[in-house]
Coordinates of C-alpha atoms (C1' of nucleotides) in Angstrom, one line a residue:
Chain M
M261 CA 0.0 0.1 0.0
S262 CA 2.8 2.5 -0.9
L263 CA 1.4 4.2 -4.0
P264 CA -1.0 6.6 -2.1
H265 CA 1.8 7.8 0.3
A266 CA 4.0 8.2 -2.6
I267 CA 1.6 10.5 -4.4
L268 CA 0.5 12.4 -1.0
T269 CA 4.7 12.9 -0.8
A270 CA 4.8 14.1 -4.3
L271 CA 1.8 16.5 -3.9
L272 CA 3.2 17.8 -0.6
E273 CA 6.2 18.5 -2.4
K274 CA 4.4 20.5 -5.3
P275 CA 0.7 20.7 -5.8
S276 CA 0.2 18.6 -9.5
S277 CA -2.1 17.4 -11.9
G278 CA -2.5 13.9 -12.7
L279 CA -0.2 14.3 -15.7
E280 CA 2.3 16.0 -14.1
L281 CA 2.6 13.7 -11.4
T282 CA 3.1 11.0 -14.0
R283 CA 6.0 12.9 -15.3
R284 CA 7.5 13.5 -12.0
F285 CA 7.3 9.6 -11.2
D286 CA 9.1 9.1 -14.5
M287 CA 12.0 11.3 -12.8
S288 CA 12.5 11.6 -9.0
I289 CA 9.9 9.8 -6.9
G290 CA 9.7 7.2 -9.6
Y291 CA 13.3 6.0 -9.0
F292 CA 11.9 4.3 -5.9
W293 CA 8.3 3.9 -6.8
S294 CA 7.2 3.5 -10.3
A295 CA 3.6 4.1 -11.3
T296 CA 1.6 4.5 -14.6
H297 CA -0.8 7.6 -15.6
Q298 CA -3.4 4.9 -15.2
Q299 CA -2.6 4.2 -11.7
I300 CA -2.3 7.5 -10.8
Y301 CA -5.2 8.8 -12.2
R302 CA -7.2 5.8 -10.2
E303 CA -5.5 6.6 -7.0
L304 CA -5.9 10.2 -7.0
G305 CA -9.8 9.3 -7.2
K306 CA -9.5 7.3 -4.4
L307 CA -7.6 9.8 -2.3
E308 CA -9.8 12.5 -3.3
Q309 CA -12.9 10.2 -2.1
A310 CA -11.3 9.5 1.2
G311 CA -10.7 13.0 1.8
F312 CA -7.0 13.4 1.8
I313 CA -6.6 15.6 -1.2
R314 CA -9.0 17.9 -3.0
A315 CA -8.9 19.6 -6.7
L316 CA -7.9 23.2 -6.5
P317 CA -11.0 25.0 -6.5
Q318 CA -10.4 26.9 -9.6
D319 CA -10.5 23.4 -11.5
V320 CA -13.4 22.8 -13.5
P321 CA -14.2 19.2 -13.4
A322 CA -14.5 18.4 -17.3
R323 CA -13.1 16.0 -19.4
G324 CA -9.7 16.9 -20.9
Q325 CA -9.2 19.5 -18.4
K326 CA -6.4 20.0 -16.1
R327 CA -7.2 19.3 -12.4
E328 CA -4.8 20.4 -10.0
Y329 CA -4.6 18.5 -6.6
E330 CA -3.3 19.6 -3.4
V331 CA -3.2 17.7 0.3
L332 CA -5.7 18.2 3.0
A333 CA -5.1 17.9 6.6
G334 CA -6.3 14.7 6.6
G335 CA -3.8 13.3 4.1
R336 CA -0.7 14.9 5.6
A337 CA -1.9 13.0 9.0
E338 CA -2.2 9.8 7.4
L339 CA 1.2 10.4 5.6
A340 CA 2.8 11.2 9.0
S341 CA 1.3 8.2 10.7
W342 CA 2.4 5.7 7.9
V343 CA 6.2 7.3 8.1
G344 CA 6.7 5.4 11.6
R345 CA 4.3 2.5 11.1
A346 CA 5.6 -1.0 11.4
E347 CA 5.9 -2.7 8.0
D348 CA 8.4 -5.4 7.2
P349 CA 10.7 -5.3 4.2
K350 CA 9.2 -7.0 1.2
P351 CA 11.0 -10.2 0.4
L352 CA 13.6 -9.3 -2.6
R353 CA 12.2 -10.3 -6.0
D354 CA 15.1 -10.3 -8.7
A355 CA 14.5 -12.0 -11.9
F356 CA 18.0 -11.7 -12.9
A357 CA 19.5 -13.9 -9.9
L358 CA 16.8 -16.2 -11.0
R359 CA 18.3 -16.3 -14.4
L360 CA 21.5 -17.3 -13.2
R361 CA 20.1 -19.7 -11.1
A362 CA 18.3 -21.4 -14.0
A363 CA 21.7 -20.9 -16.1
A364 CA 23.1 -23.2 -13.4
M365 CA 20.7 -26.3 -14.6
V366 CA 20.3 -25.5 -18.3
G367 CA 23.5 -23.8 -19.4
T368 CA 24.4 -20.2 -19.8
G369 CA 23.4 -19.7 -23.6
E370 CA 22.9 -16.0 -24.5
L371 CA 23.0 -14.8 -20.9
L372 CA 26.3 -13.0 -21.3
G373 CA 24.7 -10.7 -23.7
E374 CA 22.1 -9.8 -21.3
V375 CA 24.5 -9.3 -18.6
E376 CA 26.3 -6.5 -20.7
R377 CA 23.1 -5.0 -21.7
H378 CA 22.1 -4.8 -18.0
L379 CA 25.6 -3.5 -16.8
S380 CA 25.3 -0.5 -19.4
L381 CA 21.8 0.2 -18.0
H382 CA 22.6 0.3 -14.3
R383 CA 26.0 2.4 -15.4
G384 CA 23.7 4.9 -17.1
Q385 CA 21.4 5.0 -14.1
L386 CA 24.3 5.5 -11.5
A387 CA 25.7 8.2 -13.7
T388 CA 22.2 10.1 -13.7
Y389 CA 22.0 9.7 -10.1
R390 CA 25.5 11.3 -9.6
E391 CA 24.4 14.2 -11.7
I392 CA 21.4 14.7 -9.8
E393 CA 23.7 14.5 -6.7
Q394 CA 26.1 17.2 -8.2
R395 CA 23.4 19.5 -9.2
D396 CA 21.1 19.5 -6.2
F397 CA 23.6 18.5 -3.1
G398 CA 26.7 19.4 -4.7
H399 CA 27.1 22.7 -2.9
L400 CA 27.3 21.2 0.5
G401 CA 30.4 20.4 2.3
A402 CA 31.9 17.2 3.3
E403 CA 30.1 17.4 6.6
R404 CA 26.8 17.4 4.7
R405 CA 24.9 20.0 6.7
G406 CA 21.6 21.3 5.3
G407 CA 17.9 21.4 6.8
R408 CA 16.0 18.4 7.6
E409 CA 14.3 18.1 4.2
E410 CA 17.7 18.3 2.1
R411 CA 19.4 15.9 4.2
L412 CA 16.8 13.4 4.0
Q413 CA 16.5 13.7 0.4
H414 CA 20.1 13.4 0.0
L415 CA 20.0 10.1 1.9
V416 CA 17.3 8.9 -0.3
L417 CA 19.3 9.5 -3.3
R418 CA 22.4 7.8 -1.8
A419 CA 20.3 4.8 -1.5
G420 CA 19.9 4.8 -5.5
I421 CA 23.7 5.4 -6.1
E422 CA 24.7 2.5 -3.7
M423 CA 22.0 0.2 -5.0
E424 CA 23.4 0.8 -8.7
R425 CA 26.7 0.5 -7.5
F426 CA 25.9 -2.7 -6.2
W427 CA 24.3 -3.8 -9.6
V428 CA 27.4 -2.9 -11.5
G429 CA 29.8 -4.5 -9.1
W430 CA 27.8 -7.7 -9.1
L431 CA 27.3 -7.7 -12.8
E432 CA 30.9 -7.1 -13.5
E433 CA 31.7 -10.4 -11.4
A434 CA 29.0 -12.0 -13.5
A435 CA 30.5 -11.3 -16.6
V436 CA 33.8 -12.8 -15.6
E437 CA 32.4 -15.8 -14.7
L438 CA 30.4 -16.3 -17.5
R439 CA 33.3 -15.5 -19.7
E440 CA 35.4 -18.2 -17.9
L441 CA 32.8 -20.6 -18.2
D442 CA 32.2 -20.2 -22.0
A443 CA 36.0 -20.5 -22.4
Chain H
M260 CA 6.6 -13.9 -15.9
S261 CA 9.1 -15.2 -13.6
L262 CA 7.3 -17.7 -11.7
P263 CA 7.0 -20.3 -14.0
H264 CA 10.7 -19.9 -14.6
A265 CA 11.4 -20.1 -10.8
I266 CA 9.4 -23.3 -10.5
L267 CA 11.0 -24.9 -13.5
T268 CA 14.4 -24.4 -12.1
A269 CA 13.4 -25.7 -8.6
L270 CA 12.0 -28.5 -10.3
L271 CA 15.1 -29.3 -12.2
E272 CA 17.2 -29.0 -9.2
K273 CA 14.9 -31.7 -7.9
P274 CA 11.4 -33.1 -8.7
S275 CA 9.2 -32.1 -5.7
S276 CA 5.3 -31.8 -4.8
G277 CA 3.8 -28.5 -4.3
L278 CA 4.1 -28.4 -0.6
E279 CA 7.9 -29.2 -0.9
L280 CA 8.2 -26.4 -3.6
T281 CA 6.6 -24.2 -1.2
R282 CA 8.9 -25.0 1.7
R283 CA 12.0 -24.6 -0.8
F284 CA 10.6 -21.2 -1.8
D285 CA 10.7 -20.4 1.8
M286 CA 14.5 -21.3 2.0
S287 CA 16.7 -20.9 -1.3
I288 CA 14.8 -20.0 -4.3
G289 CA 12.5 -17.8 -2.3
Y290 CA 15.3 -15.5 -1.4
F291 CA 15.2 -14.0 -5.0
W292 CA 11.7 -14.9 -5.9
S293 CA 9.0 -15.6 -3.1
A294 CA 5.7 -17.2 -3.7
T295 CA 3.0 -18.8 -1.5
H296 CA 1.5 -22.1 -1.7
Q297 CA -1.7 -20.9 -3.6
Q298 CA 0.4 -19.4 -6.5
I299 CA 2.6 -22.5 -6.9
Y300 CA -0.5 -24.9 -7.1
R301 CA -1.9 -22.4 -9.7
E302 CA 1.2 -22.4 -11.6
L303 CA 1.9 -26.0 -11.4
G304 CA -1.5 -26.6 -13.0
K305 CA -0.8 -24.2 -16.0
L306 CA 2.7 -25.6 -16.4
E307 CA 1.2 -29.3 -16.6
Q308 CA -1.5 -27.9 -18.8
A309 CA 1.3 -26.3 -21.2
G310 CA 3.3 -29.7 -21.3
F311 CA 6.4 -28.4 -19.5
I312 CA 6.1 -30.6 -16.4
R313 CA 4.2 -33.7 -15.6
A314 CA 3.2 -35.6 -12.5
L315 CA 5.3 -38.6 -11.8
P316 CA 3.5 -41.7 -13.3
Q317 CA 3.1 -43.4 -9.7
D318 CA 1.2 -40.4 -8.5
V319 CA -2.7 -41.1 -8.0
P320 CA -4.5 -37.5 -8.9
A321 CA -6.4 -37.6 -5.7
R322 CA -7.4 -34.8 -3.2
G323 CA -4.9 -34.6 -0.2
Q324 CA -2.5 -36.8 -2.0
K325 CA 1.0 -35.9 -2.7
R326 CA 1.5 -35.3 -6.4
E327 CA 5.4 -35.0 -7.3
Y328 CA 6.2 -32.9 -10.6
E329 CA 9.1 -33.3 -13.0
V330 CA 10.4 -31.1 -15.8
L331 CA 9.6 -32.4 -19.6
A332 CA 12.0 -31.5 -22.3
G333 CA 9.5 -28.7 -23.5
G334 CA 9.9 -27.0 -20.0
R335 CA 13.6 -27.5 -20.1
A336 CA 13.7 -26.0 -23.6
E337 CA 11.4 -22.9 -22.4
L338 CA 13.7 -22.4 -19.5
A339 CA 16.8 -22.4 -21.7
S340 CA 15.2 -19.8 -24.0
W341 CA 14.4 -17.5 -21.0
V342 CA 18.0 -17.5 -19.7
G343 CA 19.1 -15.5 -22.6
R344 CA 16.0 -13.5 -23.3
A345 CA 16.3 -9.9 -23.7
E346 CA 14.2 -8.6 -20.4
D347 CA 14.8 -5.1 -18.8
P348 CA 15.3 -5.0 -15.1
K349 CA 12.1 -3.8 -13.4
P350 CA 12.1 -0.5 -12.1
L351 CA 13.2 -0.5 -8.3
R352 CA 10.4 -0.3 -5.7
D353 CA 11.4 0.3 -2.3
A354 CA 8.8 1.5 0.3
F355 CA 11.5 2.4 2.9
A356 CA 13.1 5.0 0.7
L357 CA 9.6 6.5 -0.1
R358 CA 9.1 6.8 3.7
L359 CA 12.3 8.6 4.2
R360 CA 11.0 10.9 1.4
A361 CA 7.9 11.2 3.1
A362 CA 9.5 12.1 6.2
A363 CA 11.5 14.7 4.5
M364 CA 7.8 16.4 4.0
V365 CA 6.1 15.7 7.4
G366 CA 8.8 15.0 9.9
T367 CA 10.6 11.6 11.0
G368 CA 7.9 10.8 13.9
E369 CA 8.8 7.3 14.9
L370 CA 11.0 6.5 11.9
L371 CA 14.2 6.0 13.9
G372 CA 12.6 2.8 15.4
E373 CA 11.5 1.3 12.2
V374 CA 15.0 1.7 10.8
E375 CA 16.6 0.1 13.7
R376 CA 13.9 -2.7 13.7
H377 CA 14.7 -3.0 9.6
L378 CA 18.5 -3.0 10.7
S379 CA 18.2 -5.8 12.6
L380 CA 16.4 -8.1 10.0
H381 CA 18.8 -7.4 7.4
R382 CA 21.7 -8.1 9.9
G383 CA 19.9 -11.3 10.6
Q384 CA 19.5 -12.3 6.6
L385 CA 23.1 -11.3 6.2
A386 CA 24.2 -13.7 8.8
T387 CA 21.8 -16.5 7.3
Y388 CA 23.3 -15.9 4.0
R389 CA 26.7 -16.1 5.3
E390 CA 26.1 -19.3 6.9
I391 CA 24.6 -20.7 3.8
E392 CA 27.8 -19.6 2.1
Q393 CA 30.0 -21.2 4.5
R394 CA 28.2 -24.4 4.5
D395 CA 28.0 -24.7 0.8
F396 CA 30.8 -22.8 -0.5
G397 CA 33.2 -23.0 2.3
H398 CA 35.3 -25.8 1.2
L399 CA 36.5 -23.8 -2.0
G400 CA 39.8 -22.0 -2.0
A401 CA 40.3 -18.4 -2.8
E402 CA 40.1 -18.6 -6.4
R403 CA 36.7 -20.1 -6.2
R404 CA 36.9 -23.3 -8.8
G405 CA 34.4 -25.6 -9.2
G406 CA 31.6 -26.6 -11.6
R407 CA 29.5 -24.4 -13.6
E408 CA 26.4 -25.4 -11.2
E409 CA 28.3 -24.4 -8.1
R410 CA 30.0 -21.3 -9.4
L411 CA 26.7 -19.9 -10.5
Q412 CA 24.9 -20.6 -7.6
H413 CA 27.6 -19.1 -5.5
L414 CA 27.4 -16.1 -7.6
V415 CA 23.8 -15.7 -7.1
L416 CA 24.2 -15.9 -3.3
R417 CA 27.0 -13.3 -3.3
A418 CA 24.3 -11.2 -4.8
G419 CA 22.2 -11.9 -1.7
I420 CA 25.1 -10.9 0.4
E421 CA 26.1 -7.7 -1.2
M422 CA 22.4 -6.7 -1.1
E423 CA 22.1 -7.1 2.4
R424 CA 25.4 -5.5 3.2
F425 CA 24.2 -2.7 1.2
W426 CA 20.9 -2.4 3.2
V427 CA 23.1 -2.7 6.6
G428 CA 25.2 0.0 5.5
W429 CA 22.8 2.7 4.2
L430 CA 20.4 1.9 7.2
E431 CA 23.2 2.5 9.7
E432 CA 23.8 5.9 7.8
A433 CA 19.9 6.5 8.1
A434 CA 20.0 6.0 11.8
V435 CA 22.8 8.3 12.2
E436 CA 21.2 10.8 10.3
L437 CA 18.1 10.5 12.2
R438 CA 19.6 10.6 15.8
E439 CA 21.2 14.0 14.6
L440 CA 18.1 15.3 13.3
D441 CA 16.2 14.4 16.6
A442 CA 18.9 16.0 18.9
Chain S
dA59 C1' -9.5 20.7 -41.6
dG60 C1' -5.6 18.3 -40.1
dT61 C1' -2.0 17.0 -37.0
dG62 C1' 0.3 16.9 -32.7
dC63 C1' 0.3 17.1 -28.0
dC64 C1' -2.0 18.1 -23.5
dA65 C1' -5.0 15.9 -20.2
dT66 C1' -8.1 12.6 -18.3
dG67 C1' -10.1 8.6 -18.4
dT68 C1' -12.2 3.0 -19.3
dA69 C1' -11.6 -1.9 -20.2
dA70 C1' -9.6 -5.8 -19.8
dG71 C1' -6.1 -8.8 -18.4
dT72 C1' -2.0 -10.8 -15.3
dA73 C1' 0.2 -11.5 -10.9
dG74 C1' 0.2 -11.6 -6.3
dT75 C1' -2.3 -11.7 -1.7
dT76 C1' -5.5 -13.2 2.1
dA77 C1' -9.0 -16.1 3.9
dC78 C1' -10.9 -20.4 3.9
dA79 C1' -12.2 -25.4 2.6
dT80 C1' -11.2 -30.1 2.8
dG81 C1' -9.1 -34.8 2.4
dA82 C1' -5.1 -38.1 4.0
dT83 C1' -1.8 -39.9 7.5
dT84 C1' 0.2 -40.2 11.7
dA85 C1' 0.9 -39.9 16.7
dC86 C1' -1.7 -40.3 21.1
Chain Z
dG84 C1' -11.5 -41.0 18.2
dT85 C1' -9.4 -36.8 18.0
dA86 C1' -5.7 -33.6 17.2
dA87 C1' -2.0 -32.2 14.6
dT88 C1' 0.2 -32.5 10.4
dC89 C1' 0.7 -33.3 5.4
dA90 C1' -1.0 -32.1 1.3
dT91 C1' -4.0 -29.8 -2.1
dG92 C1' -6.9 -26.8 -3.3
dT93 C1' -10.9 -22.8 -4.1
dA94 C1' -12.6 -18.0 -3.9
dA95 C1' -12.4 -13.2 -3.6
dC96 C1' -9.8 -9.1 -3.4
dT97 C1' -6.0 -6.0 -4.4
dA98 C1' -2.2 -4.0 -7.3
dC99 C1' -0.1 -3.6 -11.6
dT100 C1' -0.1 -3.5 -16.8
dT101 C1' -1.7 -3.0 -21.4
dA102 C1' -4.4 -1.3 -24.8
dC103 C1' -7.4 1.7 -26.3
dA104 C1' -11.1 5.8 -25.9
dT105 C1' -11.8 10.9 -26.1
dG106 C1' -12.1 15.6 -25.4
dG107 C1' -9.4 20.3 -25.4
dC108 C1' -6.3 23.3 -27.6
dA109 C1' -2.7 25.3 -30.4
dC110 C1' -0.3 25.5 -34.8
dT111 C1' -0.6 25.8 -39.9

DNA sequence: AGTGCCATGTAAGTAGTTACATGATTAC
DNA sequence: GTAATCATGTAACTACTTACATGGCACT
């Protein structure tokens, strides 16, 4: 049940329409919780119904017309309560590890090409994160002071960076193993 | 579409009944692709229908009776083709990063407790992986030789270890930040 | 009038989760 | 005989995905 909370967070950062949210999910929030526009519109409807958000008054509710939403007090309270709620980490699901395990049984086939393709995707993502870090947090000194908002957002970004670093490192190892096995 | 392939892999490692598969998903394969018994039974039905697996002949098809499945040639071929198939990595979805980002907007609340709880869960998982590594691959020397099967399975396990290491490191950092912010 | 993009949606299908049902076997 | 456990399943629901529909507005 994280999508509604992702949307509430995004709307608190900046009131937006469905399409604007979709675009921001493709960029920043979406790096940790992706969503399509269909999901977002549906969820916006539910959140409005629940009284957590409302369309800005000036917006006429017509089809094809932009509707901007803002978070209401109830929505903010719900989000604040969710932040500290006990919720276990979801068991990891990774298809690539699975493929290697399958390769252990049926042979590596064309797997090396896939490893290299994923490697370059992850390298690209890592580079993107680093650029964002430079742009948004590059002005901070080594001790990384800053306000609560800035520090927490940087911490989240560092999670993305470390995660991609993990992938790049592990996939490089996998490539070495596969080349040795093919030899 | 990874669950059927996870099941095919597990059945190639060892022909099993639905319940045995469920247990193995709770232990080894499931570390990378979890599944409940309901999902597994449903998928076994589909795989049998598709001609990828069959119930061992001696098994009578009665309710409450054990049915062991084995992989047929078609199933093995499907799995081998999947191994090298182009399939993009799924966008990361992590609720914890999201919670930090929400905390940036509405305050950290009881988040530190959750960070510590997750930290101890991830430390436990890391310890489990290390034990498995010691048990299954501890006999190998530093250059880690071994057969294809052994080397690939070890590579998969190392992914789990590195992943948990990432979490532990990042959550420790998060705990430090939160303690500073609370101070 | 036609093209392209902005914007919001509907519909259908797949995957995964949660709750419950029921038969068979073993231990006491 | 009854309780626990093994074993397989059904049903209902939620979340997510994919494909398509439709209206508004700007430009030419």
